[in-house]
Each structure stands twice: as C-alpha cells, then as structure tokens.
mmCIF file of N, CA and C in Angstrom:
data_model
loop_
_atom_site.group_PDB
_atom_site.id
_atom_site.type_symbol
_atom_site.label_atom_id
_atom_site.label_comp_id
_atom_site.label_asym_id
_atom_site.label_seq_id
_atom_site.Cartn_x
_atom_site.Cartn_y
_atom_site.Cartn_z
ATOM 1 N N MET K 189 132.764 117.526 91.281
ATOM 2 C CA MET K 189 133.305 118.890 91.245
ATOM 3 C C MET K 189 133.474 119.137 92.685
ATOM 4 N N LYS K 190 132.727 118.991 93.549
ATOM 5 C CA LYS K 190 132.664 119.438 94.963
ATOM 6 C C LYS K 190 133.617 118.442 95.958
ATOM 7 N N ARG K 191 133.995 117.444 95.385
ATOM 8 C CA ARG K 191 135.102 116.411 96.049
ATOM 9 C C ARG K 191 136.541 116.660 95.803
ATOM 10 N N GLY K 192 136.823 117.387 94.986
ATOM 11 C CA GLY K 192 138.039 117.604 94.730
ATOM 12 C C GLY K 192 138.877 116.527 94.005
ATOM 13 N N LEU K 193 138.019 115.806 92.982
ATOM 14 C CA LEU K 193 138.729 114.932 92.095
ATOM 15 C C LEU K 193 139.587 115.576 91.209
ATOM 16 N N ASP K 194 140.841 114.891 91.236
ATOM 17 C CA ASP K 194 142.032 115.548 90.272
ATOM 18 C C ASP K 194 141.762 115.181 88.747
ATOM 19 N N CYS K 195 141.405 113.779 88.681
ATOM 20 C CA CYS K 195 141.231 113.074 87.203
ATOM 21 C C CYS K 195 140.199 112.017 87.298
ATOM 22 N N LEU K 196 139.439 112.141 86.212
ATOM 23 C CA LEU K 196 138.596 111.111 85.810
ATOM 24 C C LEU K 196 138.898 110.375 84.527
ATOM 25 N N GLN K 197 139.208 109.215 84.613
ATOM 26 C CA GLN K 197 139.677 108.350 83.451
ATOM 27 C C GLN K 197 138.911 107.601 83.038
ATOM 28 N N VAL K 198 138.185 107.628 81.697
ATOM 29 C CA VAL K 198 137.108 106.665 81.283
ATOM 30 C C VAL K 198 137.595 105.809 80.030
ATOM 31 N N SER K 199 137.742 104.670 80.215
ATOM 32 C CA SER K 199 137.902 103.610 79.301
ATOM 33 C C SER K 199 136.774 103.179 78.408
ATOM 34 N N LEU K 200 136.764 103.416 77.016
ATOM 35 C CA LEU K 200 135.876 103.035 76.460
ATOM 36 C C LEU K 200 135.964 102.016 75.183
ATOM 37 N N TRP K 201 137.075 101.911 74.851
ATOM 38 C CA TRP K 201 137.640 100.924 73.638
ATOM 39 C C TRP K 201 137.082 101.099 72.485
ATOM 40 N N ALA K 202 136.297 102.215 72.187
ATOM 41 C CA ALA K 202 135.580 102.422 70.990
ATOM 42 C C ALA K 202 135.452 104.028 70.720
ATOM 43 N N GLY K 203 135.665 104.375 69.367
ATOM 44 C CA GLY K 203 135.328 105.657 69.071
ATOM 45 C C GLY K 203 134.216 105.918 68.104
ATOM 46 N N SER K 204 133.372 104.747 68.271
ATOM 47 C CA SER K 204 132.049 105.025 67.303
ATOM 48 C C SER K 204 131.195 103.904 67.992
ATOM 49 N N ALA K 205 129.995 104.146 67.722
ATOM 50 C CA ALA K 205 128.661 103.122 68.300
ATOM 51 C C ALA K 205 129.091 101.802 67.473
ATOM 52 N N ALA K 206 129.332 101.573 66.514
ATOM 53 C CA ALA K 206 129.696 100.308 65.417
ATOM 54 C C ALA K 206 130.795 99.813 66.142
ATOM 55 N N ASP K 207 132.018 100.469 66.450
ATOM 56 C CA ASP K 207 133.132 99.769 67.099
ATOM 57 C C ASP K 207 132.821 99.512 68.502
ATOM 58 N N TYR K 208 131.705 100.106 69.300
ATOM 59 C CA TYR K 208 131.446 99.614 70.337
ATOM 60 C C TYR K 208 130.688 98.310 70.505
ATOM 61 N N GLU K 209 129.816 98.038 69.534
ATOM 62 C CA GLU K 209 129.172 96.954 69.367
ATOM 63 C C GLU K 209 130.089 95.806 69.068
ATOM 64 N N LYS K 210 131.069 96.045 68.355
ATOM 65 C CA LYS K 210 132.149 94.747 67.920
ATOM 66 C C LYS K 210 132.953 94.721 69.349
ATOM 67 N N GLN K 211 133.260 95.531 69.926
ATOM 68 C CA GLN K 211 134.160 95.496 71.269
ATOM 69 C C GLN K 211 133.198 94.710 72.192
ATOM 70 N N TYR K 212 131.966 95.152 72.543
ATOM 71 C CA TYR K 212 131.229 94.435 73.529
ATOM 72 C C TYR K 212 129.851 93.688 72.906
ATOM 73 N N SER K 213 130.212 92.797 72.092
ATOM 74 C CA SER K 213 128.865 92.210 71.628
ATOM 75 C C SER K 213 127.954 91.671 72.655
ATOM 76 N N GLY K 214 126.759 91.942 72.275
ATOM 77 C CA GLY K 214 125.774 91.354 73.518
ATOM 78 C C GLY K 214 125.304 92.567 74.206
ATOM 79 N N SER K 215 126.158 93.682 74.176
ATOM 80 C CA SER K 215 125.561 94.994 75.046
ATOM 81 C C SER K 215 124.936 95.756 74.137
ATOM 82 N N HIS K 216 123.957 96.427 74.925
ATOM 83 C CA HIS K 216 123.529 97.368 74.060
ATOM 84 C C HIS K 216 123.843 98.704 73.693
ATOM 85 N N VAL K 217 123.830 99.025 72.393
ATOM 86 C CA VAL K 217 124.686 100.207 71.983
ATOM 87 C C VAL K 217 124.248 101.480 72.766
ATOM 88 N N ASN K 218 123.211 101.468 73.451
ATOM 89 C CA ASN K 218 122.918 103.038 74.280
ATOM 90 C C ASN K 218 123.690 103.091 75.397
ATOM 91 N N ASN K 219 124.602 101.936 75.731
ATOM 92 C CA ASN K 219 125.536 102.054 76.763
ATOM 93 C C ASN K 219 126.680 103.084 76.182
ATOM 94 N N TYR K 220 126.798 102.844 74.922
ATOM 95 C CA TYR K 220 127.955 103.890 74.174
ATOM 96 C C TYR K 220 127.589 105.263 74.567
ATOM 97 N N TYR K 221 126.360 105.448 74.166
ATOM 98 C CA TYR K 221 125.821 106.990 73.895
ATOM 99 C C TYR K 221 125.714 107.469 75.629
ATOM 100 N N ARG K 222 125.397 106.412 76.485
ATOM 101 C CA ARG K 222 125.374 106.919 77.898
ATOM 102 C C ARG K 222 126.667 107.471 78.217
ATOM 103 N N VAL K 223 127.695 106.900 77.939
ATOM 104 C CA VAL K 223 129.170 107.189 78.340
ATOM 105 C C VAL K 223 129.353 108.682 77.660
ATOM 106 N N VAL K 224 129.093 108.675 76.316
ATOM 107 C CA VAL K 224 129.608 110.035 75.427
ATOM 108 C C VAL K 224 128.486 111.033 76.049
ATOM 109 N N ASP K 225 127.528 110.676 76.507
ATOM 110 C CA ASP K 225 126.875 111.971 77.040
ATOM 111 C C ASP K 225 127.407 112.456 78.700
ATOM 112 N N ALA K 226 127.823 111.427 79.271
ATOM 113 C CA ALA K 226 128.325 111.682 80.698
ATOM 114 C C ALA K 226 129.673 112.250 80.325
ATOM 115 N N LEU K 227 130.489 112.327 79.471
ATOM 116 C CA LEU K 227 131.633 113.039 78.964
ATOM 117 C C LEU K 227 131.467 114.329 78.718
ATOM 118 N N LYS K 228 130.457 114.768 77.882
ATOM 119 C CA LYS K 228 129.909 116.165 77.783
ATOM 120 C C LYS K 228 129.553 116.508 78.937
ATOM 121 N N HIS K 229 128.710 115.889 79.725
ATOM 122 C CA HIS K 229 128.147 116.771 80.734
ATOM 123 C C HIS K 229 129.305 116.939 81.953
ATOM 124 N N ALA K 230 130.178 116.362 81.971
ATOM 125 C CA ALA K 230 131.326 116.488 82.782
ATOM 126 C C ALA K 230 131.950 117.781 82.240
ATOM 127 N N ALA K 231 132.016 118.062 81.118
ATOM 128 C CA ALA K 231 132.677 119.221 80.387
ATOM 129 C C ALA K 231 131.956 120.270 80.741
ATOM 130 N N ALA K 232 130.685 120.014 80.529
ATOM 131 C CA ALA K 232 129.811 121.321 80.893
ATOM 132 C C ALA K 232 129.470 121.758 82.112
ATOM 133 N N LEU K 233 129.932 120.638 83.128
ATOM 134 C CA LEU K 233 129.699 121.034 84.645
ATOM 135 C C LEU K 233 131.108 121.712 84.872
ATOM 136 N N LYS K 234 132.007 121.454 84.431
ATOM 137 C CA LYS K 234 133.352 122.219 84.642
ATOM 138 C C LYS K 234 133.329 123.586 84.025
ATOM 139 N N LYS K 235 132.841 123.819 83.025
ATOM 140 C CA LYS K 235 132.599 125.092 82.231
ATOM 141 C C LYS K 235 131.654 125.916 83.158
ATOM 142 N N GLN K 236 130.619 125.385 83.547
ATOM 143 C CA GLN K 236 129.703 125.950 84.429
ATOM 144 C C GLN K 236 130.007 126.374 85.606
ATOM 145 N N HIS K 237 130.891 125.875 86.192
ATOM 146 C CA HIS K 237 131.569 126.241 87.412
ATOM 147 C C HIS K 237 133.094 126.596 87.354
ATOM 148 N N ASN K 238 133.598 127.048 86.001
ATOM 149 C CA ASN K 238 134.596 127.627 85.916
ATOM 150 C C ASN K 238 135.860 127.019 86.512
ATOM 151 N N LYS K 239 135.663 125.629 86.552
ATOM 152 C CA LYS K 239 136.901 124.657 87.190
ATOM 153 C C LYS K 239 137.631 124.287 85.986
ATOM 154 N N THR K 240 138.904 123.789 86.148
ATOM 155 C CA THR K 240 139.680 123.208 85.341
ATOM 156 C C THR K 240 139.711 121.658 85.986
ATOM 157 N N ARG K 241 139.277 121.366 86.911
ATOM 158 C CA ARG K 241 139.452 119.839 87.531
ATOM 159 C C ARG K 241 138.050 119.359 87.575
ATOM 160 N N PRO K 242 137.951 118.028 87.630
ATOM 161 C CA PRO K 242 138.976 116.963 87.303
ATOM 162 C C PRO K 242 139.207 117.198 85.824
ATOM 163 N N ALA K 243 140.418 116.628 85.556
ATOM 164 C CA ALA K 243 141.003 116.352 84.071
ATOM 165 C C ALA K 243 140.085 115.145 83.890
ATOM 166 N N VAL K 244 139.494 115.219 82.540
ATOM 167 C CA VAL K 244 138.791 114.230 82.278
ATOM 168 C C VAL K 244 139.542 113.554 80.898
ATOM 169 N N VAL K 245 139.854 112.276 81.098
ATOM 170 C CA VAL K 245 140.837 111.441 80.165
ATOM 171 C C VAL K 245 140.027 110.534 79.299
ATOM 172 N N LEU K 246 140.174 110.288 78.303
ATOM 173 C CA LEU K 246 139.416 109.224 77.599
ATOM 174 C C LEU K 246 140.706 108.257 77.172
ATOM 175 N N HIS K 247 140.381 107.213 77.933
ATOM 176 C CA HIS K 247 141.394 106.035 77.526
ATOM 177 C C HIS K 247 141.068 105.128 76.624
ATOM 178 N N HIS K 248 141.872 104.713 75.785
ATOM 179 C CA HIS K 248 141.630 103.610 74.803
ATOM 180 C C HIS K 248 142.755 102.778 74.562
ATOM 181 N N VAL K 249 142.011 101.485 74.849
ATOM 182 C CA VAL K 249 142.947 100.244 74.674
ATOM 183 C C VAL K 249 142.931 99.806 73.399
ATOM 184 N N ILE K 250 144.218 99.684 72.611
ATOM 185 C CA ILE K 250 144.390 99.216 71.236
ATOM 186 C C ILE K 250 144.405 97.841 71.371
ATOM 187 N N ASN K 251 143.542 97.371 70.382
ATOM 188 C CA ASN K 251 143.544 95.990 69.756
ATOM 189 C C ASN K 251 143.542 95.597 68.585
ATOM 190 N N ARG K 252 143.445 94.473 68.113
ATOM 191 C CA ARG K 252 143.386 93.864 66.547
ATOM 192 C C ARG K 252 142.000 94.278 65.983
ATOM 193 N N TYR K 253 141.158 94.736 66.841
ATOM 194 C CA TYR K 253 139.612 95.133 66.151
ATOM 195 C C TYR K 253 139.565 96.503 66.105
ATOM 196 N N ASN K 254 140.597 97.424 66.725
ATOM 197 C CA ASN K 254 139.867 98.772 66.787
ATOM 198 C C ASN K 254 141.133 99.642 66.330
ATOM 199 N N PHE K 255 142.270 98.945 66.016
ATOM 200 C CA PHE K 255 143.649 99.980 65.882
ATOM 201 C C PHE K 255 143.536 100.840 64.693
ATOM 202 N N GLU K 256 142.371 100.433 63.560
ATOM 203 C CA GLU K 256 142.337 101.298 62.412
ATOM 204 C C GLU K 256 141.321 102.349 62.673
ATOM 205 N N ASN K 257 140.780 102.586 63.903
ATOM 206 C CA ASN K 257 140.012 103.478 63.999
ATOM 207 C C ASN K 257 140.354 104.489 64.863
ATOM 208 N N LEU K 258 141.597 104.789 65.336
ATOM 209 C CA LEU K 258 142.146 105.789 66.248
ATOM 210 C C LEU K 258 141.762 107.100 66.012
ATOM 211 N N ASP K 259 141.703 107.580 64.539
ATOM 212 C CA ASP K 259 141.213 108.869 64.361
ATOM 213 C C ASP K 259 139.518 109.127 64.776
ATOM 214 N N GLN K 260 139.005 108.136 64.893
ATOM 215 C CA GLN K 260 137.511 108.304 65.391
ATOM 216 C C GLN K 260 137.548 108.499 67.038
ATOM 217 N N VAL K 261 138.559 107.875 67.558
ATOM 218 C CA VAL K 261 138.660 108.118 69.070
ATOM 219 C C VAL K 261 139.210 109.587 69.372
ATOM 220 N N ALA K 262 140.126 109.801 68.608
ATOM 221 C CA ALA K 262 140.802 111.268 68.845
ATOM 222 C C ALA K 262 139.421 112.193 68.479
ATOM 223 N N ARG K 263 138.658 112.013 67.441
ATOM 224 C CA ARG K 263 137.408 113.012 67.330
ATOM 225 C C ARG K 263 136.499 112.857 68.348
ATOM 226 N N LEU K 264 136.182 111.592 68.887
ATOM 227 C CA LEU K 264 135.423 111.494 70.012
ATOM 228 C C LEU K 264 135.928 112.292 71.465
ATOM 229 N N ALA K 265 137.349 112.218 71.634
ATOM 230 C CA ALA K 265 138.069 112.937 72.603
ATOM 231 C C ALA K 265 137.697 114.521 72.549
ATOM 232 N N ALA K 266 137.838 115.060 71.351
ATOM 233 C CA ALA K 266 137.643 116.248 70.989
ATOM 234 C C ALA K 266 136.064 116.799 71.338
ATOM 235 N N ALA K 267 135.220 116.035 70.523
ATOM 236 C CA ALA K 267 133.826 115.971 70.685
ATOM 237 C C ALA K 267 133.372 116.225 71.980
ATOM 238 N N THR K 268 133.859 115.652 73.017
ATOM 239 C CA THR K 268 133.430 115.445 74.241
ATOM 240 C C THR K 268 134.326 116.418 75.317
ATOM 241 N N ASN K 269 134.928 117.302 74.603
ATOM 242 C CA ASN K 269 135.842 118.248 75.480
ATOM 243 C C ASN K 269 136.687 117.410 76.419
ATOM 244 N N CYS K 270 137.480 116.290 76.121
ATOM 245 C CA CYS K 270 138.045 115.706 76.986
ATOM 246 C C CYS K 270 139.366 116.562 77.277
ATOM 247 N N THR K 271 139.884 116.491 78.422
ATOM 248 C CA THR K 271 141.307 117.060 78.766
ATOM 249 C C THR K 271 142.396 116.524 78.032
ATOM 250 N N ALA K 272 142.289 115.174 77.736
ATOM 251 C CA ALA K 272 143.524 114.264 77.255
ATOM 252 C C ALA K 272 142.859 113.012 76.594
ATOM 253 N N LEU K 273 143.575 112.285 75.734
ATOM 254 C CA LEU K 273 143.322 111.089 75.215
ATOM 255 C C LEU K 273 144.616 110.392 75.529
ATOM 256 N N SER K 274 144.269 109.065 76.217
ATOM 257 C CA SER K 274 145.321 108.303 76.604
ATOM 258 C C SER K 274 145.101 107.035 75.688
ATOM 259 N N LEU K 275 146.419 106.504 75.206
ATOM 260 C CA LEU K 275 146.483 105.205 74.214
ATOM 261 C C LEU K 275 147.184 104.272 75.018
ATOM 262 N N SER K 276 146.758 102.899 74.777
ATOM 263 C CA SER K 276 147.532 101.852 75.253
ATOM 264 C C SER K 276 147.472 100.723 74.709
ATOM 265 N N PRO K 277 148.538 99.693 74.515
ATOM 266 C CA PRO K 277 148.257 98.455 73.551
ATOM 267 C C PRO K 277 147.599 97.537 74.574
ATOM 268 N N PHE K 278 146.857 96.384 74.064
ATOM 269 C CA PHE K 278 146.279 95.526 74.692
ATOM 270 C C PHE K 278 147.374 94.248 74.711
ATOM 271 N N LEU K 279 147.888 94.005 75.748
ATOM 272 C CA LEU K 279 148.955 93.037 75.862
ATOM 273 C C LEU K 279 148.391 91.758 76.077
#
C-alpha cells in the first residue's frame, strides 16, 4: 500500500484446492490456501486503509485440465474481493 503499487496480478491456475492439486502435482495443497488467504488479506488492507489501489487481479490460464471449472475461478475471484479476473488460453 505504501509503495504505490498500481496492480497486483496473481496467477493461480486453479479455482479450487482439488484443481490446484491437479495442476501442481507434488505441491502441497496448503500453498493454494496460502495464496487465497493472501488475496483476502490484500483486500482487507485496502479496505482498512480506504484505498482503491493496488488493483488485485486474479489471472487464470485456461488449459485442457481446468477449462470446465471457470465458474469456480469466478467464484474465487469474488470471494477474495479481487478487483478483476483475467483469463487467457495456454498456447
């Protein structure tokens, strides 16, 4: 907040813990929850300090393993009070 960051973009590639485990096999699922908690914390700090910046954008790369769960990603962006949701295909 104090550094004047305009935008914080977070790429998670998953809208749920189960999807996270599929995307990052071998990674501990707690990493997913740490990112979700950090997104919620960023929103809470902005509210506490009455700031609109940085914009917090949840970025989701769409691939063959997660394309059917875009609704979960949208719900996650809303639940964590992200400013925006960004989608892009994995090419």
